[in-house]
mmCIF file of C-alpha atoms in Angstrom:
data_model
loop_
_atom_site.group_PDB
_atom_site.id
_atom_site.type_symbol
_atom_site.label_atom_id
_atom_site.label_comp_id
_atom_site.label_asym_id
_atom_site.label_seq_id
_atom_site.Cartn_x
_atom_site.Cartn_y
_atom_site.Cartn_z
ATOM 1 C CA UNK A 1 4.707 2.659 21.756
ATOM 2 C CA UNK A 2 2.748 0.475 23.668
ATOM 3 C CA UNK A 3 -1.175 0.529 23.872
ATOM 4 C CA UNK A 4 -4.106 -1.156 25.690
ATOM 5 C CA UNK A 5 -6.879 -1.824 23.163
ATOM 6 C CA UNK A 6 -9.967 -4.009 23.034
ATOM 7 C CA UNK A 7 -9.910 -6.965 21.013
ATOM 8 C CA UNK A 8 -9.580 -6.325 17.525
ATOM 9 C CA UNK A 9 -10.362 -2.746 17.703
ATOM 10 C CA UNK A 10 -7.392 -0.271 17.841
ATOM 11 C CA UNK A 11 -7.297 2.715 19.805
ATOM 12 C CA UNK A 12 -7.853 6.180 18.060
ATOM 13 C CA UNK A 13 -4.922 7.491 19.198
ATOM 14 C CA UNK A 14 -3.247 5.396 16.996
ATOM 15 C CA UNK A 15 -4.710 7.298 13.873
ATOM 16 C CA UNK A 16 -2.698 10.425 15.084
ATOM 17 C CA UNK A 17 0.808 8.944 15.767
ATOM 18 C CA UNK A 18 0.685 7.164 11.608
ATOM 19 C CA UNK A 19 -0.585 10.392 10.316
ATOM 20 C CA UNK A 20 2.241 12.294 12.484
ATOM 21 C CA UNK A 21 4.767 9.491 10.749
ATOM 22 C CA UNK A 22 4.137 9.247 7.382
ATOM 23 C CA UNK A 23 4.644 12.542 6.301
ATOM 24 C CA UNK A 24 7.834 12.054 7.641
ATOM 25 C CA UNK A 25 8.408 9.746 5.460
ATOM 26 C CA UNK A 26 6.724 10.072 2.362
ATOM 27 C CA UNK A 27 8.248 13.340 0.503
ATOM 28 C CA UNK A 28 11.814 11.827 0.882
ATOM 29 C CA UNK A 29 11.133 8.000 1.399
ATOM 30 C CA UNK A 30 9.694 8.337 -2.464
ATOM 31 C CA UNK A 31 13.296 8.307 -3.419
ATOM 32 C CA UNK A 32 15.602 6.141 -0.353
ATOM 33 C CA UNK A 33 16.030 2.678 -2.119
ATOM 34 C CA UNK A 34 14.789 -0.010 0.031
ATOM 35 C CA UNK A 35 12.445 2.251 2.090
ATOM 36 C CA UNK A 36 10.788 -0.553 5.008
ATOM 37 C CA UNK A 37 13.209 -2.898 4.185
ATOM 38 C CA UNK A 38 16.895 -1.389 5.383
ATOM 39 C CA UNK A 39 16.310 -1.208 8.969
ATOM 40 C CA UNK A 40 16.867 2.024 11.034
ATOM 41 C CA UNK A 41 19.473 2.560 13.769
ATOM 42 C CA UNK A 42 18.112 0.658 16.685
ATOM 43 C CA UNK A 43 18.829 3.431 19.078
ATOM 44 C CA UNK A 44 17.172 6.207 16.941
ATOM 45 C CA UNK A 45 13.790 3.849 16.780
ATOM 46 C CA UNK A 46 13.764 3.465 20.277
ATOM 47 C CA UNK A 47 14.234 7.428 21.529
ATOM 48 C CA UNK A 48 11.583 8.391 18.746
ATOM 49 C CA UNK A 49 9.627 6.098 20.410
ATOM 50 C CA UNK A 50 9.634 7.221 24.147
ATOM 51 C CA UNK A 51 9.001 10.533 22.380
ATOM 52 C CA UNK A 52 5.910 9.432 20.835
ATOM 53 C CA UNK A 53 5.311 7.806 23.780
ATOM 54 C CA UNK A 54 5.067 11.108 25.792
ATOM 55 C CA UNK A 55 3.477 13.074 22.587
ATOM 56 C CA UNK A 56 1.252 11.243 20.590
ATOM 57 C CA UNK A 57 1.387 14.929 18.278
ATOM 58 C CA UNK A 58 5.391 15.393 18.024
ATOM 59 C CA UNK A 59 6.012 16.956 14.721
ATOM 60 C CA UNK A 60 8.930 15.093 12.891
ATOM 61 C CA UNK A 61 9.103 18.042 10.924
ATOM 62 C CA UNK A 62 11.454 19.642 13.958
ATOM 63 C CA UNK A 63 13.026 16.290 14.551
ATOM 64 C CA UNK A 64 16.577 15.065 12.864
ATOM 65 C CA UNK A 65 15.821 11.279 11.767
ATOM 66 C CA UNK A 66 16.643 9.483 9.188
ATOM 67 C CA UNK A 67 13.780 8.319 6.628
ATOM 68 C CA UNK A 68 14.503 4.592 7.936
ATOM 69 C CA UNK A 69 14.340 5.553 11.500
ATOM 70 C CA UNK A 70 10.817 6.926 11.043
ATOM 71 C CA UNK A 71 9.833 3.968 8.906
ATOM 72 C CA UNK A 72 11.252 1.014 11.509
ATOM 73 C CA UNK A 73 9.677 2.887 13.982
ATOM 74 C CA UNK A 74 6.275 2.608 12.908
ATOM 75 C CA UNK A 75 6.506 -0.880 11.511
ATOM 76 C CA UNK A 76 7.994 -1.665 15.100
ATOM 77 C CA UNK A 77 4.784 -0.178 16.198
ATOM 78 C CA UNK A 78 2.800 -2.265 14.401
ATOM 79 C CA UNK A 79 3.950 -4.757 15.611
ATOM 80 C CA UNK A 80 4.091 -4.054 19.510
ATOM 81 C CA UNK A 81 -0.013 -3.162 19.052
ATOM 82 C CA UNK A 82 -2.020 -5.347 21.642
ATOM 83 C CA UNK A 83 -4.059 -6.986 18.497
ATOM 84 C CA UNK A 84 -3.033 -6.744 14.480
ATOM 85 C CA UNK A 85 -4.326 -3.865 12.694
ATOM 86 C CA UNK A 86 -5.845 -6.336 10.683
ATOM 87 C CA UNK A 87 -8.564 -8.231 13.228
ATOM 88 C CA UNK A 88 -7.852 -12.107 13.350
ATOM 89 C CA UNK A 89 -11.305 -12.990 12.920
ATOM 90 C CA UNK A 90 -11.569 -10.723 9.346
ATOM 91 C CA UNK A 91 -8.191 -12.318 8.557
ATOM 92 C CA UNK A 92 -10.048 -15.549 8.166
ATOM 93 C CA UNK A 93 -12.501 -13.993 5.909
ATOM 94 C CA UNK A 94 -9.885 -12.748 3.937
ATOM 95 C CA UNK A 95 -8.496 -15.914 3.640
ATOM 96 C CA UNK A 96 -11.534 -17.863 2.607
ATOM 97 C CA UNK A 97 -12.331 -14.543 -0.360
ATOM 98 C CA UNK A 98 -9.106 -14.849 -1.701
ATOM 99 C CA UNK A 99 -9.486 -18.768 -2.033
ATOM 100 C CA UNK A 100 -12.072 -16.892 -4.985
ATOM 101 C CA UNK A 101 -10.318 -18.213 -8.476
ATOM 102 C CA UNK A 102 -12.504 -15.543 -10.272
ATOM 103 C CA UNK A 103 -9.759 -11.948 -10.421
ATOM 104 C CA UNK A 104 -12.581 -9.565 -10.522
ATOM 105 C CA UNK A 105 -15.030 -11.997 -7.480
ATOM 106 C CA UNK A 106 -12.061 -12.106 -5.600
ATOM 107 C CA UNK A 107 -11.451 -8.556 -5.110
ATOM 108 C CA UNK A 108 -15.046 -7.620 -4.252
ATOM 109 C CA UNK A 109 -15.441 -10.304 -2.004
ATOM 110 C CA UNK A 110 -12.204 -8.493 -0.173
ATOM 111 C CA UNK A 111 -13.492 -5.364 -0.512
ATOM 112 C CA UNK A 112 -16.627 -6.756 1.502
ATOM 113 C CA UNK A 113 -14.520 -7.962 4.339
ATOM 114 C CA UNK A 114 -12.823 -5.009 4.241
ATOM 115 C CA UNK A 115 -15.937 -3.056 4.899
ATOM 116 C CA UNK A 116 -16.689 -5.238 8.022
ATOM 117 C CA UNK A 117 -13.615 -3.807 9.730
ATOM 118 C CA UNK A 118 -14.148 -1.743 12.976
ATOM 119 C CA UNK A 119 -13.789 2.067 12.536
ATOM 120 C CA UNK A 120 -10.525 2.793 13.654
ATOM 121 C CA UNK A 121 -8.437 0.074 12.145
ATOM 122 C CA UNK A 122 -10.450 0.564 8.609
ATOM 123 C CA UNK A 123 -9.098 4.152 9.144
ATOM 124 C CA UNK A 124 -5.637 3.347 9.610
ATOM 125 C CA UNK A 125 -5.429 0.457 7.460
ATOM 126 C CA UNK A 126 -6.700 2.658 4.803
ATOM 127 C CA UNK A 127 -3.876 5.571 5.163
ATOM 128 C CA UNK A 128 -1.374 2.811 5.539
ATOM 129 C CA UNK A 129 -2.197 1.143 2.178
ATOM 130 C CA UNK A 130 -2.685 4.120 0.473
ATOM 131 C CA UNK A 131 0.926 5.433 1.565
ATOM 132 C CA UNK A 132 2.362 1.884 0.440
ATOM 133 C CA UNK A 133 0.265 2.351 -3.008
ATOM 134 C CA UNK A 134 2.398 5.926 -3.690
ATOM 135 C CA UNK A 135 5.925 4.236 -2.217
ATOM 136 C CA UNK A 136 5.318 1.367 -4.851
ATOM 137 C CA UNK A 137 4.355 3.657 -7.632
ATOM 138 C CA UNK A 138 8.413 5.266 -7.402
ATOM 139 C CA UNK A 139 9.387 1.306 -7.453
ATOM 140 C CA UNK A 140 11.985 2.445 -10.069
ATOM 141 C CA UNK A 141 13.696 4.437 -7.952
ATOM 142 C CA UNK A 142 13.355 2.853 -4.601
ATOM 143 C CA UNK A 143 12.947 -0.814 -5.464
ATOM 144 C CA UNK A 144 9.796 -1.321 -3.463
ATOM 145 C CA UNK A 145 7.372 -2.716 -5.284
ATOM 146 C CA UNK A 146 3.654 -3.541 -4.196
ATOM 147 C CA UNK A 147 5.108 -7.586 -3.746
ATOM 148 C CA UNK A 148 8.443 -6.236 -1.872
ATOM 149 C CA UNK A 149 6.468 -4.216 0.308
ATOM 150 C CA UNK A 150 3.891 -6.775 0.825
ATOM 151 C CA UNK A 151 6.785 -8.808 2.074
ATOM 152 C CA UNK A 152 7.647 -6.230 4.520
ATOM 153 C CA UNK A 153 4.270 -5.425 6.536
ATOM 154 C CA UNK A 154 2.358 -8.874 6.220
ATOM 155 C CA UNK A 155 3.587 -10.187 9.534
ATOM 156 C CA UNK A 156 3.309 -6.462 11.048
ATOM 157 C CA UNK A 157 -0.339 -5.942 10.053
ATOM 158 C CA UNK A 158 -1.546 -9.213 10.109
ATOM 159 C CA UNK A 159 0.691 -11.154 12.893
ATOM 160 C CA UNK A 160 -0.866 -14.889 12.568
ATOM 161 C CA UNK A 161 -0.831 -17.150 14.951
ATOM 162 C CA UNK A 162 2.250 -19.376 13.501
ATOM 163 C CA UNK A 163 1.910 -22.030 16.004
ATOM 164 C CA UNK A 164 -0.901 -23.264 14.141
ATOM 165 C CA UNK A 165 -0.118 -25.456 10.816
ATOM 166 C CA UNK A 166 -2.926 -23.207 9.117
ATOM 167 C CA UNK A 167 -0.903 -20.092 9.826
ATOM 168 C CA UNK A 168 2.470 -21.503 8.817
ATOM 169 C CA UNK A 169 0.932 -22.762 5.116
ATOM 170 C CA UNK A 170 -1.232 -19.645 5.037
ATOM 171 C CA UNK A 171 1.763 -16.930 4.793
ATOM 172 C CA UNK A 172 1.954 -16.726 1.009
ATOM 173 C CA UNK A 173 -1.556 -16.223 0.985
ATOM 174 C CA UNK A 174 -1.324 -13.405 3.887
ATOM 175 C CA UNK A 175 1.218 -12.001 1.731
ATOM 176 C CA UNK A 176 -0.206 -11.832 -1.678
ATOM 177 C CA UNK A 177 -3.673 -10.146 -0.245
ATOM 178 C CA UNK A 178 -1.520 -7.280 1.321
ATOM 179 C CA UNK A 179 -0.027 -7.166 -2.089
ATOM 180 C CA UNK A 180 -3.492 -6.827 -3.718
ATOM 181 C CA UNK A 181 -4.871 -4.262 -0.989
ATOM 182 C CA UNK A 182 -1.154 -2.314 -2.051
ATOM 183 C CA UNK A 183 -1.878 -2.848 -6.110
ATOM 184 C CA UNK A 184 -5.954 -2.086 -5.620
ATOM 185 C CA UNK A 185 -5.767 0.573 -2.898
ATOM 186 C CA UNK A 186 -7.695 2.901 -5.898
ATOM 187 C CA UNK A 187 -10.876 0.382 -5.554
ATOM 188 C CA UNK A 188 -11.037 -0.879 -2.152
ATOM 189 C CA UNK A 189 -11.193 2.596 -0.890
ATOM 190 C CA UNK A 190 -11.759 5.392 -3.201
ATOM 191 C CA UNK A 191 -14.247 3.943 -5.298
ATOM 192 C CA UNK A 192 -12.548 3.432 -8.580
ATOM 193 C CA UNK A 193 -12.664 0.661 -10.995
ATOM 194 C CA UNK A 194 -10.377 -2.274 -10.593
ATOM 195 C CA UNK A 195 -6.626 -1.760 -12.189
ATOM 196 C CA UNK A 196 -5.498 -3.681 -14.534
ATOM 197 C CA UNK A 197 -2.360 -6.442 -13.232
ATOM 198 C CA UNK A 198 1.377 -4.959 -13.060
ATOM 199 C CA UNK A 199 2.511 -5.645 -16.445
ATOM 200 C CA UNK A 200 -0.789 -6.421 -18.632
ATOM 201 C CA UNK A 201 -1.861 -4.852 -21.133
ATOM 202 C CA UNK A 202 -5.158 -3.081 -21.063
ATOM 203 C CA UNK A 203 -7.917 -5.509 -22.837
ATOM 204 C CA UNK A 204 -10.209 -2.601 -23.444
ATOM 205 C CA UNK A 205 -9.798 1.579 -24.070
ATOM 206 C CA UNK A 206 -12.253 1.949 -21.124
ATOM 207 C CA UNK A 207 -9.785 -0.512 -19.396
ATOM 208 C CA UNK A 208 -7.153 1.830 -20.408
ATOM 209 C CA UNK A 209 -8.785 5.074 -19.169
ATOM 210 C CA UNK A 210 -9.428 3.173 -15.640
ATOM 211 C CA UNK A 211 -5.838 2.689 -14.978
ATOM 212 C CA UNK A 212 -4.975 5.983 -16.334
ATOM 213 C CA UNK A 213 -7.001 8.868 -14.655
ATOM 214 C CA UNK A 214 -5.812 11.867 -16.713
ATOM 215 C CA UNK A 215 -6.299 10.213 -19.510
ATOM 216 C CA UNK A 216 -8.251 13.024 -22.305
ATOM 217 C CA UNK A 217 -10.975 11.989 -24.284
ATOM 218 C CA UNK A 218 -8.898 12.669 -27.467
ATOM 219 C CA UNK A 219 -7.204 10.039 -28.759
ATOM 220 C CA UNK A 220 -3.335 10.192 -29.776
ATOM 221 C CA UNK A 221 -3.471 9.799 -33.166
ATOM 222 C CA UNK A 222 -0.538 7.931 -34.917
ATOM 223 C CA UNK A 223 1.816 9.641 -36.921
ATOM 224 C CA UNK A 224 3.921 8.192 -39.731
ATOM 225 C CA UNK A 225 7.487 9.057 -40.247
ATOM 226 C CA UNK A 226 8.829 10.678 -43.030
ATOM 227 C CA UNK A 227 8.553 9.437 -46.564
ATOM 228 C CA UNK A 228 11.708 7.122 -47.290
ATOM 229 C CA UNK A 229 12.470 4.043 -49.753
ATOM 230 C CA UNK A 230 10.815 1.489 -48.819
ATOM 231 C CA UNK A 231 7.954 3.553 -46.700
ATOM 232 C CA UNK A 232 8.646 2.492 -43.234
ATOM 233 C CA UNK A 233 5.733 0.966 -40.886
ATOM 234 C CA UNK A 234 3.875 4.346 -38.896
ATOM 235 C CA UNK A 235 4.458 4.676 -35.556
ATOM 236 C CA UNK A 236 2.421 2.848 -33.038
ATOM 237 C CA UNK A 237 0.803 5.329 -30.565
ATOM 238 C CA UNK A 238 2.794 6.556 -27.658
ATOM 239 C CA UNK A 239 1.792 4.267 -24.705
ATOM 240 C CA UNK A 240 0.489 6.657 -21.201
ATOM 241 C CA UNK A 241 2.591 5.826 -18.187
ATOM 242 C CA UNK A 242 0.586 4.744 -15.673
ATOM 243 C CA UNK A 243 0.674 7.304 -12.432
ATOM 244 C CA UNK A 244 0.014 7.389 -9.054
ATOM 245 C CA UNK A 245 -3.596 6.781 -8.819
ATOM 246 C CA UNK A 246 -4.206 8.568 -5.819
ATOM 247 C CA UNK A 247 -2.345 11.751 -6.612
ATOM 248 C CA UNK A 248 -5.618 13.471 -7.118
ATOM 249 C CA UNK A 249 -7.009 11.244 -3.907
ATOM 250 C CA UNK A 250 -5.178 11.258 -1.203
ATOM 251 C CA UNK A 251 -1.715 13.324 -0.538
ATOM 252 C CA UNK A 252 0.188 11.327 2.180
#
């Protein structure tokens, strides 16, 4: 899938043939352990490829391949884009915002680059992360979390220059802000408040109700367990999982 774009700026085309993909892949790539990371048959890539190629609007939906297939393919096409996704000259401002120590400066200061990005790859990148966000939200079942899938599409979306020594001891860094974009896809680009780390426990209730959107306004109430000799301690209030946070968002 090969493409002539300007620098930096990728074609709107491009928009069409992800949205064509990802649906392809989301409904059953939910559950397919290692989705982006167990390659595809090579073969099956390539011919949905030359079909793309000649149909920038093929419907998967009539198509027989395999949830892999679909997903190499568009990482491979990524990849095969004249420029990144991800411009090289906002890659540097990424860099120097995440250099932030401050958690919460940090993230806005992305979330300002982020808004400098040209139309069409803010577009993209935006459906892409937000697909990655509900993939990493069934980590349970597929094993991908934010980090593994971070590890996946870094060099895909961002493709540094690794001939420079900058590039080489920049990768963790690359990685780790994919990883953030993945974990914060709610803030950077639907306007909610920032989440609370994987793993840590809410500081706050009105931290609480920010990572969990359906959250009522009543408040589960504890209730102690039958009377017995000694009285036992009451049980602690049942803890929310935390759901997608883009299920009432954006449906891939």
């Amino acid at each position: 899938m090969r493409m002539v774009a300007g620098y930096g700026q990728v074609p709107s085309s491009v928009h069409n043939i992800v949205t064509a993909q990802t649906p392809a892949i989301f409904s059953p790539g939910l559950s397919t352990e290692g989705i982006y990371r167990v390659s595809g048959n090579k073969s099956e890539m390539e011919s949905l490829q030359r079909q793309f190629d000649q149909d920038h609007n093929l419907d998967l939906a009539e198509k027989d391949f395999t949830v892999n297939t679909v997903a190499g393919a568009m990482k491979s096409f990524f990849s095969e884009l004249p420029d990144p996704l991800v411009p090289y000259n906002m890659q540097i401002d990424l860099v120097e915002a995440h250099k932030i120590n401050d958690r919460e400066q940090k993230l806005h200061a992305l979330k300002e680059v982020l808004k400098k990005f040209p139309k069409e790859n803010h577009e993209v990148f935006k459906y892409v992360i937000s697909h990655l966000n509900k993939v990493s939200h069934n980590n349970k079942v597929n094993l991908m979390t934010s980090e593994n899938l971070s590890i996946c599409f870094w060099p895909t979306l961002m493709r540094p220059d690794f001939s420079t020594m900058d590039a080489l001891t920049a990768t963790r860094t690359y990685q780790t802000i994919i990883e953030l974009f993945i974990q914060q896809c709610p803030f950077f680009f639907y306007n909610r408040p920032i989440s609370e780390p994987p793993g840590a426990v809410p500081s706050s209730p009105s931290a609480l109700a920010s990572t969990v959107p359906f959250l009522t306004s009543t408040p589960v109430t504890s209730q102690p367990s039958p009377p017995q000799s000694p009285p036992p301690t009451p049980q602690s209030p049942m803890q929310p999982l935390l759901p997608s946070q883009l299920q009432a968002e954006h449906t891939l």
